[in-house]
GROMACS .gro file of N, CA and C in nm:
model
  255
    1UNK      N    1 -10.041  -2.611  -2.970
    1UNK     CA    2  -9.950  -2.504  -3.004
    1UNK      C    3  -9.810  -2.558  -3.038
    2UNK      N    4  -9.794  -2.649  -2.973
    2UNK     CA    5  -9.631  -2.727  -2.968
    2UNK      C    6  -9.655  -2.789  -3.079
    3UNK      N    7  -9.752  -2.853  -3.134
    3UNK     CA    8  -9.742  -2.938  -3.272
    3UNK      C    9  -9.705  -2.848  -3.390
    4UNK      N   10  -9.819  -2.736  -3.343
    4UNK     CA   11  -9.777  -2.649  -3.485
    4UNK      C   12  -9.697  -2.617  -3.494
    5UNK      N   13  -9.622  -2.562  -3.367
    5UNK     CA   14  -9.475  -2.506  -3.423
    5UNK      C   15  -9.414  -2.615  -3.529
    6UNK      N   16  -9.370  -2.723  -3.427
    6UNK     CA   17  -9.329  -2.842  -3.501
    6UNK      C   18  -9.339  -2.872  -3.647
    7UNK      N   19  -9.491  -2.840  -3.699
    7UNK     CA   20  -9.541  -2.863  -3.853
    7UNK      C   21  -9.464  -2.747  -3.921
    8UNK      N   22  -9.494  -2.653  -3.878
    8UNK     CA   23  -9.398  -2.522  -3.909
    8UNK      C   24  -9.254  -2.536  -3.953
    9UNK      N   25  -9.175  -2.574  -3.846
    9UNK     CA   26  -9.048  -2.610  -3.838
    9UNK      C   27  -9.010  -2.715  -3.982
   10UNK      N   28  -9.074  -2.827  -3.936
   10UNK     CA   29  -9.102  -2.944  -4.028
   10UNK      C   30  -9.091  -2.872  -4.194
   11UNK      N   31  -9.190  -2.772  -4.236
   11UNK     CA   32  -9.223  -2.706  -4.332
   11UNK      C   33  -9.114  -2.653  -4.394
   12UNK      N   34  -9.020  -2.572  -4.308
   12UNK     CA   35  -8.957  -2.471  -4.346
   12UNK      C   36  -8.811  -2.563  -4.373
   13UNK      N   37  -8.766  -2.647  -4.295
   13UNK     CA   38  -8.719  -2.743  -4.326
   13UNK      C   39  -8.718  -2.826  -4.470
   14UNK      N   40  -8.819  -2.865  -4.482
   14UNK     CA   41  -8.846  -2.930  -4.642
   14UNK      C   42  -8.807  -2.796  -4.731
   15UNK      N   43  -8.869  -2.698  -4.724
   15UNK     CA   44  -8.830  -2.622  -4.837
   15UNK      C   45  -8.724  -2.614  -4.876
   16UNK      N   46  -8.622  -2.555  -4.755
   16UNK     CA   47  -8.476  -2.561  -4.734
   16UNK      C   48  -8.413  -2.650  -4.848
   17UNK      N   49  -8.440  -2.818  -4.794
   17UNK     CA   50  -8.373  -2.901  -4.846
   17UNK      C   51  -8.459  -2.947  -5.013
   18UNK      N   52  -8.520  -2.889  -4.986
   18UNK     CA   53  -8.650  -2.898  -5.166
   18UNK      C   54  -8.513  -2.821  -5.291
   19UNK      N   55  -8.507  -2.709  -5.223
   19UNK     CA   56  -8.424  -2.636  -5.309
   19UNK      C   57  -8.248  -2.670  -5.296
   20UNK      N   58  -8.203  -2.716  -5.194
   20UNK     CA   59  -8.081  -2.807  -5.196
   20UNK      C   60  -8.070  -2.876  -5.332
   21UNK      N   61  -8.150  -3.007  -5.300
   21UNK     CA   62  -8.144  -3.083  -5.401
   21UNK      C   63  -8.215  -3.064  -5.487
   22UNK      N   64  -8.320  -2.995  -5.553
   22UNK     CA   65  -8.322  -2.937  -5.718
   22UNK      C   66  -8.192  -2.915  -5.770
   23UNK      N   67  -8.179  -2.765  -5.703
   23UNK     CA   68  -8.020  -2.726  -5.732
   23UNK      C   69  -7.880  -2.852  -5.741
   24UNK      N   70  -7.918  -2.984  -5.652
   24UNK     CA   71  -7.792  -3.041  -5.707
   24UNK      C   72  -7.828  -3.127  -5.839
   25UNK      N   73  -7.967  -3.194  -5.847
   25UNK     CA   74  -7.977  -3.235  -5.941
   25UNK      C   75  -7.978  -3.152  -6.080
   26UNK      N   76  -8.030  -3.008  -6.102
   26UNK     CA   77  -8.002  -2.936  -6.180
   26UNK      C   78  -7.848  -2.918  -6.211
   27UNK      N   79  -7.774  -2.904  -6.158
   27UNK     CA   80  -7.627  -2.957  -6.137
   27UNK      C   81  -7.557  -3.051  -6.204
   28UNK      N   82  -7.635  -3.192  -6.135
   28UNK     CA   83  -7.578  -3.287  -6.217
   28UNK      C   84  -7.636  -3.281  -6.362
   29UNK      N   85  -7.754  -3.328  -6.381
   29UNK     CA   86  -7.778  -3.273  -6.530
   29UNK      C   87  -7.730  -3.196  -6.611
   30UNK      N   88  -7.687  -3.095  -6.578
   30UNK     CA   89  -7.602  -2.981  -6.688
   30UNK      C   90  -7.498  -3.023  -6.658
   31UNK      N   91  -7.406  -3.086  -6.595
   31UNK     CA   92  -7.263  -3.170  -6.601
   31UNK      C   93  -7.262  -3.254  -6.682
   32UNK      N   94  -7.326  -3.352  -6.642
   32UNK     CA   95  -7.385  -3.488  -6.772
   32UNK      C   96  -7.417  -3.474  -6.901
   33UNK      N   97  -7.486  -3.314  -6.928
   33UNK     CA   98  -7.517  -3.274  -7.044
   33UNK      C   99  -7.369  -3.267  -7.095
   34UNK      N  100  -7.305  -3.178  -7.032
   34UNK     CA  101  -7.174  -3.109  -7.068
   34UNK      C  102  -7.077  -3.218  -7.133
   35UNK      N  103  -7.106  -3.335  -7.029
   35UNK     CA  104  -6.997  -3.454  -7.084
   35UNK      C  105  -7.057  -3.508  -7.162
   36UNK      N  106  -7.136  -3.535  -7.222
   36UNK     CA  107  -7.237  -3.615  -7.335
   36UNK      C  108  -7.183  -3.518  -7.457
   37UNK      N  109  -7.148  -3.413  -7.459
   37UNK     CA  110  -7.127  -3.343  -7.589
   37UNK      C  111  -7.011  -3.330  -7.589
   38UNK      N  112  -6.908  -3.347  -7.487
   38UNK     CA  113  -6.766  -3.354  -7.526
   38UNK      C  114  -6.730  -3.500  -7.567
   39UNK      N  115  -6.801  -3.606  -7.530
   39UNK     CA  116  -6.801  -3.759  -7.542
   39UNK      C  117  -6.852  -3.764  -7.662
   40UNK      N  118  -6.937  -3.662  -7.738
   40UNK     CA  119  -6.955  -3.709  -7.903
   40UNK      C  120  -6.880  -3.669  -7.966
   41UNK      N  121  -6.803  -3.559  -7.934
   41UNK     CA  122  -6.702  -3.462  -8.009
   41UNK      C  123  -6.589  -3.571  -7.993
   42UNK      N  124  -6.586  -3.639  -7.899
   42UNK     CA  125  -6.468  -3.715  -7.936
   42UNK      C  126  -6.533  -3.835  -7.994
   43UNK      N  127  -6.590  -3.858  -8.018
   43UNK     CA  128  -6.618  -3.994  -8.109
   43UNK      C  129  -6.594  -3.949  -8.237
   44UNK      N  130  -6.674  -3.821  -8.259
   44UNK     CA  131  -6.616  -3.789  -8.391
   44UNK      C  132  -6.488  -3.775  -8.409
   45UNK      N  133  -6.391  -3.724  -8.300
   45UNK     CA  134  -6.256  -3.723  -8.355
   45UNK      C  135  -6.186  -3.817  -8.292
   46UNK      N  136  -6.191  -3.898  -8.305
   46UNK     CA  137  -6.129  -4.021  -8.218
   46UNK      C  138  -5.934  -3.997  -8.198
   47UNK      N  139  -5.914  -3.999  -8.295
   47UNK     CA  140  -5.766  -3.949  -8.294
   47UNK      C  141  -5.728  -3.850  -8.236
   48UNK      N  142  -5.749  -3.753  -8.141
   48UNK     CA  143  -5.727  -3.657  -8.060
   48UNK      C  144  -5.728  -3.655  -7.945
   49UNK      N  145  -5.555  -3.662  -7.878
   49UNK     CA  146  -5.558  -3.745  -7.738
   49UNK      C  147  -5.588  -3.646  -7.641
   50UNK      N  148  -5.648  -3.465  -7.739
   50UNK     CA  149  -5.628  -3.366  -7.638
   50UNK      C  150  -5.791  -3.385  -7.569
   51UNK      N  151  -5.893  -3.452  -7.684
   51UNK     CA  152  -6.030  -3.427  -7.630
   51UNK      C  153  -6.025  -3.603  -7.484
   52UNK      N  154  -5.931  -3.685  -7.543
   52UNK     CA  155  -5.945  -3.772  -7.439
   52UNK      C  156  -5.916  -3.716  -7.297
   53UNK      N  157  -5.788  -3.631  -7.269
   53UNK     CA  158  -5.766  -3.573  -7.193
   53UNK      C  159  -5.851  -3.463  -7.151
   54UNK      N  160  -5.934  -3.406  -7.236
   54UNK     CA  161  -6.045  -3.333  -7.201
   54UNK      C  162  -6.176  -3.423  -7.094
   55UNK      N  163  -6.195  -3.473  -7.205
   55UNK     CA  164  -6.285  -3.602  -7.106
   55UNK      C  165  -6.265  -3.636  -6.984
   56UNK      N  166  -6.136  -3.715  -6.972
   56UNK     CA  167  -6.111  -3.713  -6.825
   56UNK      C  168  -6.153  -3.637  -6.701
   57UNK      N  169  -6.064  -3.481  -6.771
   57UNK     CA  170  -6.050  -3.421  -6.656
   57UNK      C  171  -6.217  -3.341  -6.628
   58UNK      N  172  -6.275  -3.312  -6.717
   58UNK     CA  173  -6.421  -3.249  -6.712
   58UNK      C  174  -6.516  -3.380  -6.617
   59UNK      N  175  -6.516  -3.535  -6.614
   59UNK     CA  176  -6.551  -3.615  -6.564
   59UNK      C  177  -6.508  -3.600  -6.444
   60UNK      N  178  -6.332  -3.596  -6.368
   60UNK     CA  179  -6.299  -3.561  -6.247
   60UNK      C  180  -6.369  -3.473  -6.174
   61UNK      N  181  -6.352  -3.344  -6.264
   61UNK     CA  182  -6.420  -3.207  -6.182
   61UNK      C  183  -6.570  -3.198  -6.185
   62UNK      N  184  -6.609  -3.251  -6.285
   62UNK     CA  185  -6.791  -3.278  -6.227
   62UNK      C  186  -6.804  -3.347  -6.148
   63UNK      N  187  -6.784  -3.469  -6.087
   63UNK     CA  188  -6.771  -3.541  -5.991
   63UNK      C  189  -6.694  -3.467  -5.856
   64UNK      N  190  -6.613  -3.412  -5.890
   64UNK     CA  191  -6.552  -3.344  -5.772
   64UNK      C  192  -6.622  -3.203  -5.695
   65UNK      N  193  -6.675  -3.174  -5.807
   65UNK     CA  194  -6.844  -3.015  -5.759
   65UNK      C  195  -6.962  -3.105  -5.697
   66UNK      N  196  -7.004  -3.198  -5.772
   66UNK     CA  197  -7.165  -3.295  -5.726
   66UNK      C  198  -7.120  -3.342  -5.571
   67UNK      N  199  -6.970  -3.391  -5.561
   67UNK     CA  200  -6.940  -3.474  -5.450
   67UNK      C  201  -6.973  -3.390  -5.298
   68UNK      N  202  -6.841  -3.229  -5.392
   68UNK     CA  203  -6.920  -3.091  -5.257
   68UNK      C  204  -6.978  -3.052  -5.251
   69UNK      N  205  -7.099  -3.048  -5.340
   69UNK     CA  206  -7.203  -2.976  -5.342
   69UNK      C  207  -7.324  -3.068  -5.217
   70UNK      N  208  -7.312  -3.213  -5.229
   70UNK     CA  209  -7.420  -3.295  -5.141
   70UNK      C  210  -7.319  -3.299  -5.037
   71UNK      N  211  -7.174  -3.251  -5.006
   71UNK     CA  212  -7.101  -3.288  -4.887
   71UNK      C  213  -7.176  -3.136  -4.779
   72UNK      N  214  -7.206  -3.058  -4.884
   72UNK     CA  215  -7.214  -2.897  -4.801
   72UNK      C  216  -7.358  -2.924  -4.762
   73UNK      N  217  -7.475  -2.983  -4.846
   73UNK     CA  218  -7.595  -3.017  -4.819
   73UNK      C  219  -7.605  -3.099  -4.700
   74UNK      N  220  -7.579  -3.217  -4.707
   74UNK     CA  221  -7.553  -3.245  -4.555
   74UNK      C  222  -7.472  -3.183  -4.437
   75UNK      N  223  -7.368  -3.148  -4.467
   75UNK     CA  224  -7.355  -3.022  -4.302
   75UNK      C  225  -7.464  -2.900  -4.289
   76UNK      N  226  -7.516  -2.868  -4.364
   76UNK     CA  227  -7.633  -2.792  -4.347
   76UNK      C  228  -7.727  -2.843  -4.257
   77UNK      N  229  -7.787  -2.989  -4.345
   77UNK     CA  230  -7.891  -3.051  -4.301
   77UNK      C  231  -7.864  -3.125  -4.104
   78UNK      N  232  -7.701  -3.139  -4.120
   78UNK     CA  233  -7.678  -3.175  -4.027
   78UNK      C  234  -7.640  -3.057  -3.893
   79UNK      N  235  -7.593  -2.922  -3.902
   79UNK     CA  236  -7.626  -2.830  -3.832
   79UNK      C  237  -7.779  -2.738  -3.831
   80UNK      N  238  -7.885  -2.783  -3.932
   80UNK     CA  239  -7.983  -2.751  -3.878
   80UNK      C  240  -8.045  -2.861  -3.754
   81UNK      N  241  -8.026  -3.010  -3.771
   81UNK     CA  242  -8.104  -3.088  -3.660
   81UNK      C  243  -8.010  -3.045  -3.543
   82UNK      N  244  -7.882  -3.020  -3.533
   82UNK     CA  245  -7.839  -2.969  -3.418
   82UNK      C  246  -7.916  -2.867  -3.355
   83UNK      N  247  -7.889  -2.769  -3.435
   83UNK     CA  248  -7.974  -2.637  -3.371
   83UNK      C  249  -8.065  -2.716  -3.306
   84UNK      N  250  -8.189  -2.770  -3.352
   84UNK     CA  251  -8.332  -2.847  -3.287
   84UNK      C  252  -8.264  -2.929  -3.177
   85UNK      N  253  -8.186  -2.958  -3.182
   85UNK     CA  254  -8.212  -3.057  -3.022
   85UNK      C  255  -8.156  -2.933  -2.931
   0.00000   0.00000   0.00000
């Protein structure tokens, strides 16, 4: 009876974190997408220091969402094993 719970637990657990990280990798991918098409737009216009400055800052703030997005995934992951002990 004690195992199953356990497998149970175990179960519901994975799902949890199944859909965490889809969702962040779906995330990063459509960020990466996002900067891949502002990174050609500036190749084509190379002379435009507004798309360089675009670049930048779209690179900062995707990096700065992916960074909280796996910072919030782990306090999750890390107040669910609390709960368990």
């Amino acid at each position: 009876m004690e195992l199953e719970k356990k497998i149970n637990d175990l179960e519901k657990k994975l799902e949890r974190y199944h859909s965490v990280y889809v969702f962040t990798i779906f995330f990063i991918l459509f960020g990466l997408s996002f900067w891949l098409l502002v990174a050609i737009s500036w190749i084509i216009n190379m002379s435009n220091p507004l798309m360089i400055s675009l670049i930048i800052a779209s690179l900062i703030v995707f990096f700065c969402f992916v960074a909280l997005i796996l910072l919030l995934s782990l306090i999750f992951i890390l107040k669910d094993d609390s709960k368990q002990d």
